[in-house]
Structures are given as structure tokens and as C-alpha cells.
Coordinates of C-alpha atoms in Angstrom, one line a residue:
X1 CA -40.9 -35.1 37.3
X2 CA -37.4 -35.2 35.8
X3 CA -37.1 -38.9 36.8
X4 CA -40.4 -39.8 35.7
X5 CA -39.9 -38.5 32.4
X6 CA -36.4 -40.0 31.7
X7 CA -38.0 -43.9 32.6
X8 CA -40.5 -42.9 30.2
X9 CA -38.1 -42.2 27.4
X10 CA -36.1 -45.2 28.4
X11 CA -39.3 -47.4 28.6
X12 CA -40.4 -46.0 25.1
X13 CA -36.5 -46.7 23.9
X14 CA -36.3 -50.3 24.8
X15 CA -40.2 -51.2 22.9
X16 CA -39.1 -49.5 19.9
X17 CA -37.6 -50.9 17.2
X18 CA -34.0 -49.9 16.3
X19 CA -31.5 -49.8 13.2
X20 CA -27.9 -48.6 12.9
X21 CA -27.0 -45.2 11.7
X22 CA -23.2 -44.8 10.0
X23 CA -21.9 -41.4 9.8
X24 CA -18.7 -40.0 8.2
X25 CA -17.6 -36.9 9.4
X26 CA -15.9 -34.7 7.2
X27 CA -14.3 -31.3 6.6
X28 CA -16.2 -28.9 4.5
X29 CA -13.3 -27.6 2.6
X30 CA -10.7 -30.0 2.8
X31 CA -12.9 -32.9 2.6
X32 CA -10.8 -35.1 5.2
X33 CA -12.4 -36.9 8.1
X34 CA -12.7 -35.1 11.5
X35 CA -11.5 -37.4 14.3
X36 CA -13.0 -36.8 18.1
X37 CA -16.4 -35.2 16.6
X38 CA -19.2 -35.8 19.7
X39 CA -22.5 -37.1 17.9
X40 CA -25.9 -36.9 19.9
X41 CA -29.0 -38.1 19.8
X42 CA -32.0 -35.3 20.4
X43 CA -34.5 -37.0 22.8
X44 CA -32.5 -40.1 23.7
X45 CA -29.1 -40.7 25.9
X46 CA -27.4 -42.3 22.6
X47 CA -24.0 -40.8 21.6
X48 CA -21.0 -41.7 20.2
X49 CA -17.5 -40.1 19.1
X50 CA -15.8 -40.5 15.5
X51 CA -13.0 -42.3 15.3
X52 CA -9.9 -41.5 12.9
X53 CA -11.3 -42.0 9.5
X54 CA -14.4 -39.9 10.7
X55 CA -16.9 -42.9 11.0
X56 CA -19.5 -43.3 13.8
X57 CA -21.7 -46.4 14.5
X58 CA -25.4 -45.4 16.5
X59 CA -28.1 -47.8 17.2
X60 CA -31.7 -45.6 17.0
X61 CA -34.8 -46.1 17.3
X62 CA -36.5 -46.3 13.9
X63 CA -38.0 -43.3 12.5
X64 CA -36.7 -39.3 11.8
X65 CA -33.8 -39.4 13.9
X66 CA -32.4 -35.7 14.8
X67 CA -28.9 -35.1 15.5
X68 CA -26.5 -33.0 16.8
X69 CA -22.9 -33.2 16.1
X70 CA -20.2 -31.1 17.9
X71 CA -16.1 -30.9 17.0
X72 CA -13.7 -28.8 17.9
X73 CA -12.7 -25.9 15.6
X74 CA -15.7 -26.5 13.8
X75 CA -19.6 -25.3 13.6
X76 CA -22.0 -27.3 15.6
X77 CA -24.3 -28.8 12.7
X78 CA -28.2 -29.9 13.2
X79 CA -29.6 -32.6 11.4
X80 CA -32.6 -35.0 10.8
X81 CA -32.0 -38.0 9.1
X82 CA -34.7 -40.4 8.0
X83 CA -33.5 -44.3 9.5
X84 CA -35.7 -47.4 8.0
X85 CA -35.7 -51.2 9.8
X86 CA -32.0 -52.0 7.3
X87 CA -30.5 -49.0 8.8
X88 CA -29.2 -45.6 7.4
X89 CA -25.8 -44.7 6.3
X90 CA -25.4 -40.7 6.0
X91 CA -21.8 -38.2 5.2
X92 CA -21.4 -35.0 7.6
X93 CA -19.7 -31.7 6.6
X94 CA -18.8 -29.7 9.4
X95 CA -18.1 -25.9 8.1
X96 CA -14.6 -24.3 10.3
X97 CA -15.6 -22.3 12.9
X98 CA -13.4 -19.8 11.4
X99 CA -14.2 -16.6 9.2
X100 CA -13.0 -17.2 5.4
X101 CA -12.2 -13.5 4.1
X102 CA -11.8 -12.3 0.5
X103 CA -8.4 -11.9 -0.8
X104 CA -6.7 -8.9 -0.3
X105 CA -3.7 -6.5 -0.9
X106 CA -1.8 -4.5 1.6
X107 CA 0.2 -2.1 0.2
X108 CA 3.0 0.2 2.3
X109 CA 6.0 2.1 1.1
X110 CA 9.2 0.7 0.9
X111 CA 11.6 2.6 3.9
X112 CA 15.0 2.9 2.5
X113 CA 17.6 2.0 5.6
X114 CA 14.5 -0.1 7.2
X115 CA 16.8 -2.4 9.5
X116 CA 13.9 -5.5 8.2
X117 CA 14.7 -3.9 4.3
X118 CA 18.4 -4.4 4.7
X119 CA 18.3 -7.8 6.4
X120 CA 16.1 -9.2 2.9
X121 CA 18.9 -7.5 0.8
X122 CA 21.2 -9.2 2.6
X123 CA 19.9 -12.4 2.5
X124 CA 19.8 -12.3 -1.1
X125 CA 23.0 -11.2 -1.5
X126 CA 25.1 -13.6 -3.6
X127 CA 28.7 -11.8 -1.5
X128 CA 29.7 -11.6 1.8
X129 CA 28.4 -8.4 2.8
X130 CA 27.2 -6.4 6.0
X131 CA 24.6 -3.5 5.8
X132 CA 23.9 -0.6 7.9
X133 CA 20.9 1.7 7.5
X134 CA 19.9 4.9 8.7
X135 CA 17.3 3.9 11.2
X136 CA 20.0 1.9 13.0
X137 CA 22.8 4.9 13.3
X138 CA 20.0 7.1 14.3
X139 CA 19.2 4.7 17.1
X140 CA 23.1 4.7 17.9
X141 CA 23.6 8.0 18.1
X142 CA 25.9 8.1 14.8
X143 CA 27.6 11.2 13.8
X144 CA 29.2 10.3 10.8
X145 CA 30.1 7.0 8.8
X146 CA 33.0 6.8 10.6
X147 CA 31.7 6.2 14.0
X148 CA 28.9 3.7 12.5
X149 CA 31.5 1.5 11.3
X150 CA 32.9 0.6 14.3
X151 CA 30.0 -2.3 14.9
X152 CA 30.5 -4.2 11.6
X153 CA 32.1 -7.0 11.8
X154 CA 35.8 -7.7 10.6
X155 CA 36.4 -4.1 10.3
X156 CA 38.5 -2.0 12.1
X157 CA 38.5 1.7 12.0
X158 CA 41.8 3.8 12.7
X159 CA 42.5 7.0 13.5
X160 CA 39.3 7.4 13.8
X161 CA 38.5 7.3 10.0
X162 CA 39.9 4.7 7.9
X163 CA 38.9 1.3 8.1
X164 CA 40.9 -2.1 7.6
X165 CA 39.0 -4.7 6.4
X166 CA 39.9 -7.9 7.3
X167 CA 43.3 -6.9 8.9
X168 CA 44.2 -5.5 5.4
X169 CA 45.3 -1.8 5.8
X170 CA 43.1 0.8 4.1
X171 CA 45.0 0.8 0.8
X172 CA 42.9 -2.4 0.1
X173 CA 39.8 -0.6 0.8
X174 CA 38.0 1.6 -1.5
X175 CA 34.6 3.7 -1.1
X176 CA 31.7 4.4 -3.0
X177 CA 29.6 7.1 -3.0
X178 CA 26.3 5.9 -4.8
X179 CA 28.3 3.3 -7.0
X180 CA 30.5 6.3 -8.0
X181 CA 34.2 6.2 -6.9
X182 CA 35.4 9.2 -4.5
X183 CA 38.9 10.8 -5.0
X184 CA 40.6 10.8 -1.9
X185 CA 41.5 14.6 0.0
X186 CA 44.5 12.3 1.5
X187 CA 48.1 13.2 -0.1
X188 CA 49.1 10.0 1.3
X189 CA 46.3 7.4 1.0
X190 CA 43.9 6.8 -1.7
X191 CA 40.9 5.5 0.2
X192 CA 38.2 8.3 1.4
X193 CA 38.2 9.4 5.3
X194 CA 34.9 8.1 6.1
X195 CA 34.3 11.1 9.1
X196 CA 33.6 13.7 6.2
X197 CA 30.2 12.1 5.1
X198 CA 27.6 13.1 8.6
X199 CA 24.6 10.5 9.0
X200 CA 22.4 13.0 8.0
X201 CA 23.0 12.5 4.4
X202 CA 23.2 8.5 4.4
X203 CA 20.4 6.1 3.5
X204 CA 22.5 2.9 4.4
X205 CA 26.3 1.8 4.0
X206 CA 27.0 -1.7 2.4
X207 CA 30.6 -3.1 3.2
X208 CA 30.9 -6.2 0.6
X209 CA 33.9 -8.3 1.5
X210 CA 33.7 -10.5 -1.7
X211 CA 34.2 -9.0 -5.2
X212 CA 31.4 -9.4 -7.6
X213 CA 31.5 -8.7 -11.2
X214 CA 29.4 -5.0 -10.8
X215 CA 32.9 -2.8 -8.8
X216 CA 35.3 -1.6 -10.0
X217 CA 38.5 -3.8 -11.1
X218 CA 40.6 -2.2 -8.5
X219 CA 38.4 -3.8 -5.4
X220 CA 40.9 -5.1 -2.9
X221 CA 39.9 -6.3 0.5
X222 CA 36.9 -4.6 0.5
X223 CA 34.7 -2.3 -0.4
X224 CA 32.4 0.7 1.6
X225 CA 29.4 1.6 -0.6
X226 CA 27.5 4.8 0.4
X227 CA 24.6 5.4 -0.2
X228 CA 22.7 8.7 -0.1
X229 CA 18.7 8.8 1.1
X230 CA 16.2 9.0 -1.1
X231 CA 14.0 11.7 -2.0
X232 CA 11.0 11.9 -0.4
X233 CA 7.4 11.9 -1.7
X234 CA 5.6 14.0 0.9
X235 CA 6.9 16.7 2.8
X236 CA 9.4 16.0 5.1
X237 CA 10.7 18.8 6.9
X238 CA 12.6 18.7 10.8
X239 CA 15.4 20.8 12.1
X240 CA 17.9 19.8 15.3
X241 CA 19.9 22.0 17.7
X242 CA 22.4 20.1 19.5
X243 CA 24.9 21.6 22.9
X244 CA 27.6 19.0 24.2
X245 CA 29.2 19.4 27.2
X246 CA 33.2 17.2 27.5
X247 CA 34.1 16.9 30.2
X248 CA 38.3 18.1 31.0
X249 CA 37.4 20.7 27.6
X250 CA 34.4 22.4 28.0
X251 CA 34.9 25.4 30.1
X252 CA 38.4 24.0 30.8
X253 CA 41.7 26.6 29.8
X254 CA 42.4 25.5 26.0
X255 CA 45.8 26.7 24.0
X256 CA 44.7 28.7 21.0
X257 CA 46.6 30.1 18.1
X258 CA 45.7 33.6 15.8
X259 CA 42.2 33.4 14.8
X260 CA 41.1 34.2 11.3
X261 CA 37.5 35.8 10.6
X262 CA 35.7 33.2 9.2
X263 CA 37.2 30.0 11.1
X264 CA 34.3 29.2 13.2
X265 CA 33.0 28.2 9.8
X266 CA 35.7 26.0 9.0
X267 CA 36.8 28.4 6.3
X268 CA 40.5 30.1 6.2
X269 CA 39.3 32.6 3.9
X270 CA 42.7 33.6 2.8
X271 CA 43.4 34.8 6.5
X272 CA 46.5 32.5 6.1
X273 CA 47.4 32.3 2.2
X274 CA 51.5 33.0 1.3
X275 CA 51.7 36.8 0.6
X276 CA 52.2 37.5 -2.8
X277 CA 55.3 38.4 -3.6
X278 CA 56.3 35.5 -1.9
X279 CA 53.7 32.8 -3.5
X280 CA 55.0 34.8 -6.9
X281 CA 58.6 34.2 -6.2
X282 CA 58.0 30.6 -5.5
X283 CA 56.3 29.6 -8.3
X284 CA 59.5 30.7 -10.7
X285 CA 62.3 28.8 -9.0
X286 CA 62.9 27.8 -5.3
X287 CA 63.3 29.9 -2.5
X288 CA 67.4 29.6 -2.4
X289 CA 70.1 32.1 -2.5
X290 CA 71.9 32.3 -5.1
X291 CA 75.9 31.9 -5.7
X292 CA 79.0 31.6 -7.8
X293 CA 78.2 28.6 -9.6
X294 CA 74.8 29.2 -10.9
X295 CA 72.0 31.8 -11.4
X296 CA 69.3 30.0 -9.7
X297 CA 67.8 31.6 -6.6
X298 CA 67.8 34.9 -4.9
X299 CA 70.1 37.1 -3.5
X300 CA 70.6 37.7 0.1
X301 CA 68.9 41.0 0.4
X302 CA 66.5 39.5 -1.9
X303 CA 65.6 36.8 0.4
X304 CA 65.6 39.0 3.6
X305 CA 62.4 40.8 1.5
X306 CA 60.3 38.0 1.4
X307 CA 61.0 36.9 4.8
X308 CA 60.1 40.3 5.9
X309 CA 56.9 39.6 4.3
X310 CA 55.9 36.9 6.1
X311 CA 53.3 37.8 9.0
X312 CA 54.3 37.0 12.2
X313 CA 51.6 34.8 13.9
X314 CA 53.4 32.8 16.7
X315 CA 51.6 33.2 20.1
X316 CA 49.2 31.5 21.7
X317 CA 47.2 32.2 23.9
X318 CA 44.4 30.6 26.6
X319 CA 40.5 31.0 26.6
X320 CA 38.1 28.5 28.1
X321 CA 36.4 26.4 25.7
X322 CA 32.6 27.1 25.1
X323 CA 30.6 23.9 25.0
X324 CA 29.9 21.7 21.4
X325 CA 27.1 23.4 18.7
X326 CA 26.0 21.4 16.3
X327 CA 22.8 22.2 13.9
X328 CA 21.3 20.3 10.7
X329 CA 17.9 20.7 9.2
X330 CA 16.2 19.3 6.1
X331 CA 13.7 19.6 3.5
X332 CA 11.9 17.6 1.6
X333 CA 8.7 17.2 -0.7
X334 CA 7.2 15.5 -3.6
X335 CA 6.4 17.3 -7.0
X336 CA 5.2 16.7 -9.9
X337 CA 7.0 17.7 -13.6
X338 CA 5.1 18.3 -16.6
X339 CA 2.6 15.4 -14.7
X340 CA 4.6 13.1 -13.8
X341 CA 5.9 12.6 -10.5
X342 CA 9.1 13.4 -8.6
X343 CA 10.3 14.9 -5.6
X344 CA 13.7 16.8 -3.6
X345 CA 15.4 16.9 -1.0
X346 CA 17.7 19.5 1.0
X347 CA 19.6 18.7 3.7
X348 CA 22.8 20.8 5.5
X349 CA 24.8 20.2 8.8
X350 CA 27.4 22.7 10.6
X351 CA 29.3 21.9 14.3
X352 CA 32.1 22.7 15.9
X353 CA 33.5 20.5 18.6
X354 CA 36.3 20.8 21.0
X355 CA 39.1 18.5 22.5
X356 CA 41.9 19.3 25.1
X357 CA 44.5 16.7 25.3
X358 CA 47.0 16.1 27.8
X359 CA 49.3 13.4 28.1
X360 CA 53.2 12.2 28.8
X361 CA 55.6 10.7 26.5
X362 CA 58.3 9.0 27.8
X363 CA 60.8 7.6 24.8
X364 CA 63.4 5.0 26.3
X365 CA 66.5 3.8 24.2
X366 CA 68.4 0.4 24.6
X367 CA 71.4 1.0 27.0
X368 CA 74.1 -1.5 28.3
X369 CA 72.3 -4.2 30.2
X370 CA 68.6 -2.0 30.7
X371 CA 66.4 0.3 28.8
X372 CA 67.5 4.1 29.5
X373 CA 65.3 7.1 29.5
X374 CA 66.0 9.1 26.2
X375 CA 63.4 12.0 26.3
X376 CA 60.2 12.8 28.2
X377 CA 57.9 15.4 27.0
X378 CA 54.2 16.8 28.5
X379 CA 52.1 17.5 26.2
X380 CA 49.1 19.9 26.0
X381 CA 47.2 21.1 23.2
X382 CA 43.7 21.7 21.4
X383 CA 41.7 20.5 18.9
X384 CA 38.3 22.4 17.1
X385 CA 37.0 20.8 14.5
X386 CA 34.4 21.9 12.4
X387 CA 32.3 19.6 9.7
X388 CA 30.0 20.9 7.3
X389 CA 27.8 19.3 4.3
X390 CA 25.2 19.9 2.5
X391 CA 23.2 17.9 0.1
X392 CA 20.3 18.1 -2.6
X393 CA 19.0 15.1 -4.5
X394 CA 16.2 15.7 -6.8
X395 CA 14.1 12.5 -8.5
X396 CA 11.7 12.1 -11.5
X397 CA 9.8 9.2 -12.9
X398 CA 9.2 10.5 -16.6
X399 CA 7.4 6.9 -17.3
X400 CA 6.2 3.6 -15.5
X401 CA 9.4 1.9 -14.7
X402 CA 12.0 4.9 -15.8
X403 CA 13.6 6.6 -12.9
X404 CA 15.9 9.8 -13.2
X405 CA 18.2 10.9 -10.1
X406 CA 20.6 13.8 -9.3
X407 CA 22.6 13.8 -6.7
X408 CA 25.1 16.8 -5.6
X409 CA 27.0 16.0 -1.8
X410 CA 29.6 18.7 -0.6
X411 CA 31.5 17.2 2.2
X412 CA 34.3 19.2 4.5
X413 CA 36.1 19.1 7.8
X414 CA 38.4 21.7 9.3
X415 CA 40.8 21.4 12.3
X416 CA 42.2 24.0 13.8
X417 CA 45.1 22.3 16.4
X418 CA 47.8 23.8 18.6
X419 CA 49.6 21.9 20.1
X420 CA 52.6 22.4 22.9
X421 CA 54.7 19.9 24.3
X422 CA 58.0 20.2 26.6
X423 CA 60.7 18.4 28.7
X424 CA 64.2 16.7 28.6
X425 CA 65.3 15.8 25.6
X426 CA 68.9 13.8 26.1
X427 CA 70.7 14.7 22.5
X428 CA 71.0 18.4 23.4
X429 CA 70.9 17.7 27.1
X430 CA 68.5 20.3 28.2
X431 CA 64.7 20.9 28.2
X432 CA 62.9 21.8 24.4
X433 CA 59.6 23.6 24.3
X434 CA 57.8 22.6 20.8
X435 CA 55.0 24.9 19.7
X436 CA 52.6 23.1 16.3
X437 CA 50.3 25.3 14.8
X438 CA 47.8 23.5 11.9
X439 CA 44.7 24.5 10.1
X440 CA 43.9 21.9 7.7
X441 CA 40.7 21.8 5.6
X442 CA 39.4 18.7 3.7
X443 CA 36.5 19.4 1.0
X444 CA 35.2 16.4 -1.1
X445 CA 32.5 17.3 -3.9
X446 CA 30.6 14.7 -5.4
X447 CA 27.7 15.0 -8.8
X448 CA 26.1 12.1 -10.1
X449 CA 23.5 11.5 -12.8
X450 CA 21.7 8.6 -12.2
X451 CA 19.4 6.5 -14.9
X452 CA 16.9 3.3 -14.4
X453 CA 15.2 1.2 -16.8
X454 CA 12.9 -1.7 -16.7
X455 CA 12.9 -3.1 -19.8
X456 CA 11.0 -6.1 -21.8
X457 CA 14.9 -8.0 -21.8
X458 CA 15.5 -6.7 -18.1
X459 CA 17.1 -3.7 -16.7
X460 CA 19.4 -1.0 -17.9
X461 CA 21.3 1.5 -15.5
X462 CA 23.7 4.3 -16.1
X463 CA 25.5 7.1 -14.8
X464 CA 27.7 9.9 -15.2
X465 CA 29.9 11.1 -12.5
X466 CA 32.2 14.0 -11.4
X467 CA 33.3 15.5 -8.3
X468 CA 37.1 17.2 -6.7
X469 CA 38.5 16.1 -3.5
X470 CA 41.0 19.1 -2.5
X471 CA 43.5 19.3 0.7
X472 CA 44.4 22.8 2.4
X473 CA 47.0 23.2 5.1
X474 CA 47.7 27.0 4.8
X475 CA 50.7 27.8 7.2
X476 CA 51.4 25.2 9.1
X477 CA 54.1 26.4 11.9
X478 CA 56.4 24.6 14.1
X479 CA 58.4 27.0 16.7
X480 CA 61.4 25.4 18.8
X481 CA 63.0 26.9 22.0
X482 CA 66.1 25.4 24.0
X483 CA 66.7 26.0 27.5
X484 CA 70.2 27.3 28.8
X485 CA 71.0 26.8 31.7
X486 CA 73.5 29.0 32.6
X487 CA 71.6 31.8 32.3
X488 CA 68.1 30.2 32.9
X489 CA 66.4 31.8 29.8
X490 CA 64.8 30.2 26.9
X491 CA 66.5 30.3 23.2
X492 CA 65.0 30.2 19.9
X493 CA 66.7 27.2 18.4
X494 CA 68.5 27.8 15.4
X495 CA 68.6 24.1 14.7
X496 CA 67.4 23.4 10.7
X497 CA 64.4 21.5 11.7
X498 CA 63.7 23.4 15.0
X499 CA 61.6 26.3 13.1
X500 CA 59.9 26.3 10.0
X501 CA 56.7 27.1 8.0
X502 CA 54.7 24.7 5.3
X503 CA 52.4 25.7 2.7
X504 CA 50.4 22.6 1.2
X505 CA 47.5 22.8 -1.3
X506 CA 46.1 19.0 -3.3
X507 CA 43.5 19.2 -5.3
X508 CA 42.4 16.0 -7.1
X509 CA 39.5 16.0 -10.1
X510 CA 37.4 13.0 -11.0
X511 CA 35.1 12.3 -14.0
X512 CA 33.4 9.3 -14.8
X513 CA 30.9 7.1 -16.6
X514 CA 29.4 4.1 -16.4
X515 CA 26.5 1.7 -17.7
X516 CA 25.0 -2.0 -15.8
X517 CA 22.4 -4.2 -18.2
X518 CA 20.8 -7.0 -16.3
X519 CA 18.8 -9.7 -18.7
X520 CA 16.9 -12.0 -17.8
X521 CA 17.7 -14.8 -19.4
X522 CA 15.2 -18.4 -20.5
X523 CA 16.1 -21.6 -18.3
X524 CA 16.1 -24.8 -18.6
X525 CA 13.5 -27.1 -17.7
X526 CA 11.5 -24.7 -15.0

């Protein structure tokens, strides 16, 4: 039946008369021609396929001709077309076979330290600069800005927290703590130790290596920006507990010196302060005796008082060393002031950490034709440090494009170190036994009274600043003793640098104020 009724259709094909159909075949939308569109004939084996410029030549029979055209990427499309004895010539507009949506808006909140947000500010960046953000020193395992500097490149961090940029030494370097300058808890160094400021507290770190007309004039080499997180608008709340085990410290026999009641907190609490009658005799002239020549000073019997006041604290002694604690939890939540729309944030970290250290020192000196061995010395000692912080931010938007910001960051790290080391020391030619004793506490406190404005001319920005950095070493002891042979017993040295005790107190204040206006200036041509 099949062949029957296809030589019927032929038969019928070849009597009829026939015309030529032209087609153009075009795109709907972008009305350009569609090349490689199929183009059949319903009821008849006639087909052909467009060529570039959309065109296709048929020869049908005349009459309603029905077709069928098929493209790829587009709709198939049915028509009939009417085809007299001169022919017919006929446009085609296919429709995508895709779905054509409205336009719409996604909108998502803005992450502050999102990896993908710092990479667009630093492509936009008009100054060499590299950027770290939060999400990345979480992922890292950061503890403090100190540690997350060690990946950025050109910058080297020593002593584990001051950084060279560019080979320049950290006198060329100077930090920022959200565009306000820090005062420095250093006696010897004016840049900021970077291990007082924990993760917890950072939104993202930007270390420009250019200068650009916004820092301060006293920019260097280059220039570590801190910046604080942001405030949150929902509630954000999450506490962590952490336990670290080191291995050759924890549960290992440590050196430890007199403990005061409220070290664990990284507080001296006075437990070490000069007595005082001595810290009164101090302040009026020096600590000398007196004589012939002058009045100055103190008389023997004088100063034999206020050493008797001193306390003795000189022993050590061992205890295992229970494993690292560290805790930190924050708070956060959005509010709203007099209707308009702010929000806070609380945040505070305590640890305290442990490090044995042993090691040898051998110190040669240049003999006649060889290096000789001058001194050798083990060394043994302890380390607990202890960082603290705490933070509150607190934002307000009192209008559409007006933001308000307050931003108060204490920072502190205490150390409390003994450290013994003994062996042959060649200039007395017998064995010396050194005992160090240090507690040193580092505070840095930072306000700052933020401002932004989006106005019609651009934007204005200001913001007043204050803070203290303050230094306390409170009896720091060194204890020598010499070994004599003779008699195989160990001396107290009575050499002038072999004993003594130092009392050291900075405190440094900072103020400041500042103001940015960005306008946006008419250009040229577009």
C-alpha cells in the first residue's frame, strides 16, 4: 500500500503544473538570515536547505503549498503559502527555541572579607596593594594578623610580629587600625606588633605598597591597614572552646618562676609593682649613696633599707605544663534607633598557650690560624603567653546615604618567661648558670568615631580618633652564679652585670582627627 501510494503522488507530481517558491529565512528578533534551515514540502518528497543569506529555491506544484521548516536553536514553524503559475516569493521568521524572561533584579548582601569582594577592590585599586579577608584566615586557621601575613607577597614577618616590606625593616612600615594610626607599645620601634590584634576582631587587612594621596605623610615602605568587621544586621551569635596539645611542652616538666594571683589572666595586678618606699625614693633622685662631694643620694644604712624591702622572689621551680585553652565568643544583632536602622557587635577572646625551649649555643672567637670555642651554654626555659581583646562596634544609618560608626578595640598580650641557661664560659674560665625572669604586658587601646556622607558633589568622611598604647615589665630579674672549682660549690657572682633587677613602665597617648571629601568632578567629552 505504502508503494502504491508514493507512485501515486509521484504520478500526480509529474502532471501537475509547477512554479518556484523563494524563501528567506530569518531570525525573529535579530532579523539576520538563518543558514542550514531544512524546508519541506507536506505531501511531496521536495526539500531544500537555506543557504548563507537565508534563501531557498523549491519547485511546487501549483496551488496552497504547505510547509514545514526546521533549524536548529529555533521553533519548528508551519505554513501554507498560496503559489500561482509566475511563482511565489515568501520571508520566514523563525522564533528561538529559547525562553525570553522579564528583566529582573537579584539583590544579596555585600560580605565584608568575601575573598570574590576583595579581589574587585583590588582590581580597582589605582596602588600596588594585596588584601586579605576574614573568610580566607578563617580557612587558614589564623590566630592573629601576625600569622596571616606570612602569605602576602613581598613581606616578611620577624620575630614573629613585625613585618618588612619589601626588604625594608619595620621602621618603614606603619599600621592602621580603621584609617586611624596606632601608637606603638614598643620602646624601641614605632610600628605596631601585629600578634596583639586576634582574627576574631578583623574584617580584612590591606597592605598597599604604593603611597596614595589618602595616608598619612609619614608612609614609608609600606603600609598595614586593619580593618575591623562590620556590624551585623541580624543576629549573629557563636562561641568557640579550643584545647591544643604541643608536643615536647604539654605535659612535659617546664621551669616556672613565683606566680602572682591573677597571671593566668595576663594581669600582674600589682603582685610585682616596686614597694613603696622604694618607688618613692626613686622618683626624688637616684638610687646612689651618697658622699663627700655632694648631697645627692642616700646614705649607706639608708640604702640597705630599701634593699631590705625588696621581696625576694628568685626560685624556680618545675610543674608539667597543662595543654593550650583558648575561648572567644561573639554577639551581634541589628536594631533600630528612633526608626532608623543600626546594629552592634560584641566580641572577646582569652588563651593561654605554652612553649618549652631547649637548645645549645655555641659562640666561637677568631684564634691564630682557626676559629676557637669561646663559650657554650644549654639553654632551657618557658614561655606562657596570654592574649586578650575585646571589641564593640556599634553602627547607625540616621538617613539614606549617612552612616555613623563607633569603634572601641582593647588589645593585650602577656608573657610570662623564665629562662635558664648554663656552661663554659672562657673569660672567667669556669661554668656560669644564668637565671632570666620576665613578665611583660603589652596593652593597645584604640576609639574611633567614624562619619559617611553621600552627597549631591560626592562624598564626605571624617573621624576622630584616640587610643594609649602602654608597656609593663614589672621586675624583671637576672640571677648569676659561678662555679669554683676548688671547692665544687656554686657562687653568687658579685660581678656588676651578673645580678640585677629592672623596673620599666611606657605609656604612649594618641589623639587624632581627620576629614576625606571625594567630588566628582564634569569630564570632557564623555
Amino acid at each position: 500500500e505504502v508503494r502504491a501510494l508514493r507512485a501515486l503522488r509521484e504520478v500526480v507530481e509529474v502532471d501537475a503544473e509547477r512554479a518556484e517558491l523563494v524563501l528567506t529565512i530569518l531570525d525573529r528578533n535579530q532579523k539576520t538570515p538563518i543558514q542550514g534551515a531544512r524546508v519541506m514540502v507536506r505531501g511531496s518528497t521536495a526539500e531544500a536547505t537555506s543557504d548563507a543569506s537565508g534563501r531557498v529555491r523549491l519547485e511546487v506544484v501549483v496551488g496552497d503549498v504547505g510547509l514545514a521548516v526546521i533549524a536548529r536553536g529555533f521553533t519548528t514553524e508551519h505554513q501554507s503559502i498560496e503559489v500561482t503559475k509566475e511563482g511565489a516569493e515568501k520571508q520566514l521568521l523563525l522564533e528561538p527555541a529559547g525562553v525570553t524572561l522579564d528583566a529582573y533584579t537579584v539583590a544579596a548582601p555585600r560580605l565584608q572579607g568575601n575573598a570574590l569582594a576583595l579581589l574587585e577592590e583590588r582590581r580597582q585599586s589605582a596602588s600596588v596593594a594585596d588584601l586579605l579577608g576574614a573568610e580566607q584566615m578563617s580557612q587558614s586557621g589564623d590566630g592573629d594578623a601576625a600569622s596571616a601575613m606570612r602569605r602576602v607577597t613581598g613581606v616578611t614577618l620577624v620575630g614573629g610580629r613585625f613585618i618588612y616590606v619589601r626588604g625594608l625593616g619595620e621602621r618603614y612600615a606603619s599600621t592602621l587600625l580603621d584609617s586611624a594610626p596606632l601608637p606603638s607599645p614598643d620602646p624601641e620601634r614605632r610600628v605596631v606588633p601585629l600578634d596583639l590584634f586576634p582574627t576574631d576582631f578583623i574584617g580584612s587587612i590591606v597592605v598597599q605598597k604604593t603611597y596614595s594621596s589618602d595616608l598619612p605623610g609619614n608612609f614609608g615602605g609600606g603600609l598595614v591597614q586593619i580593618r575591623s568587621r562590620a556590624v551585623p544586621k541580624q543576629l549573629q551569635a557563636s562561641v568557640s572552646l579550643s584545647m591544643g596539645w604541643r608536643l615536647g611542652t604539654t605535659n612535659e616538666l617546664i621551669l616556672m618562676g613565683e606566680q602572682g594571683p591573677t597571671d593566668w589572666l595576663g594581669f600582674d595586678g600589682g603582685h610585682r609593682s616596686l614597694p613603696p618606699e622604694v618607688a618613692a625614693a626613686s622618683a626624688e633622685q637616684p638610687l646612689l649613696q651618697t658622699d663627700m662631694f655632694s648631697d645627692r643620694g642616700y646614705t649607706a644604712e639608708e640604702l640597705e633599707t630599701l634593699g631590705e624591702a625588696m621581696p625576694n622572689r628568685w626560685g624556680t621551680q618545675e610543674r608539667k605544663a597543662p595543654p593550650n585553652l583558648g575561648m572567644s565568643a561573639t554577639l551581634g544583632n541589628g536594631f533600630k534607633f528612633l526608626g532608623k536602622p543600626g546594629g552592634f557587635m560584641l566580641a572577646f577572646t582569652h588563651a593561654n598557650a605554652w612553649t618549652r625551649t631547649d637548645r645549645e649555643m655555641n659562640i666561637y672567637t677568631v684564634g691564630t690560624d682557626s676559629l676557637e670555642l669561646a663559650h657554650r651554654y644549654q639553654f632551657t626555659g618557658s614561655n606562657r603567653n596570654i592574649p586578650m581583646g575585646a571589641l564593640l562596634a556599634v553602627g547607625l544609618e540616621p538617613a539614606k546615604g549617612h552612616k555613623l560608626s563607633l569603634n572601641s578595640l582593647l588589645v593585650r598580650i602577656s608573657d610570662d618567661e623564665v629562662m635558664r641557661y648554663s656552661g663554659r664560659n672562657r673569660d672567667v674560665a669556669t661554668d656560669i648558670r644564668i637565671t632570666r625572669y620576665r613578665f611583660l604586658e603589652r596593652t593597645v587601646l584604640s576609639e574611633n568615631l567614624r562619619g559617611e556622607h553621600r552627597l549631591n558633589l560626592g562624598e564626605f568622611s571624617w573621624r576622630l580618633s584616640g587610643g594609649f598604647a602602654a608597656r609593663s615589665e614589672p621586675d624583671r630579674r637576672q640571677l648569676r652564679y659561678d662555679f669554683e672549682p676548688g671547692i665544687d660549690e656554686w657562687y653568687l657572682s658579685g660581678r656588676p652585670d651578673g645580678n640585677r633587677r629592672v623596673f620599666s613602665e611606657l605609656f604612649e597617648l594618641h589623639l587624632g582627627a581627620a576629614a576625606d571629601l571625594k567630588l566628582k568632578l564634569k569630564s570632557w567629552g564623555k
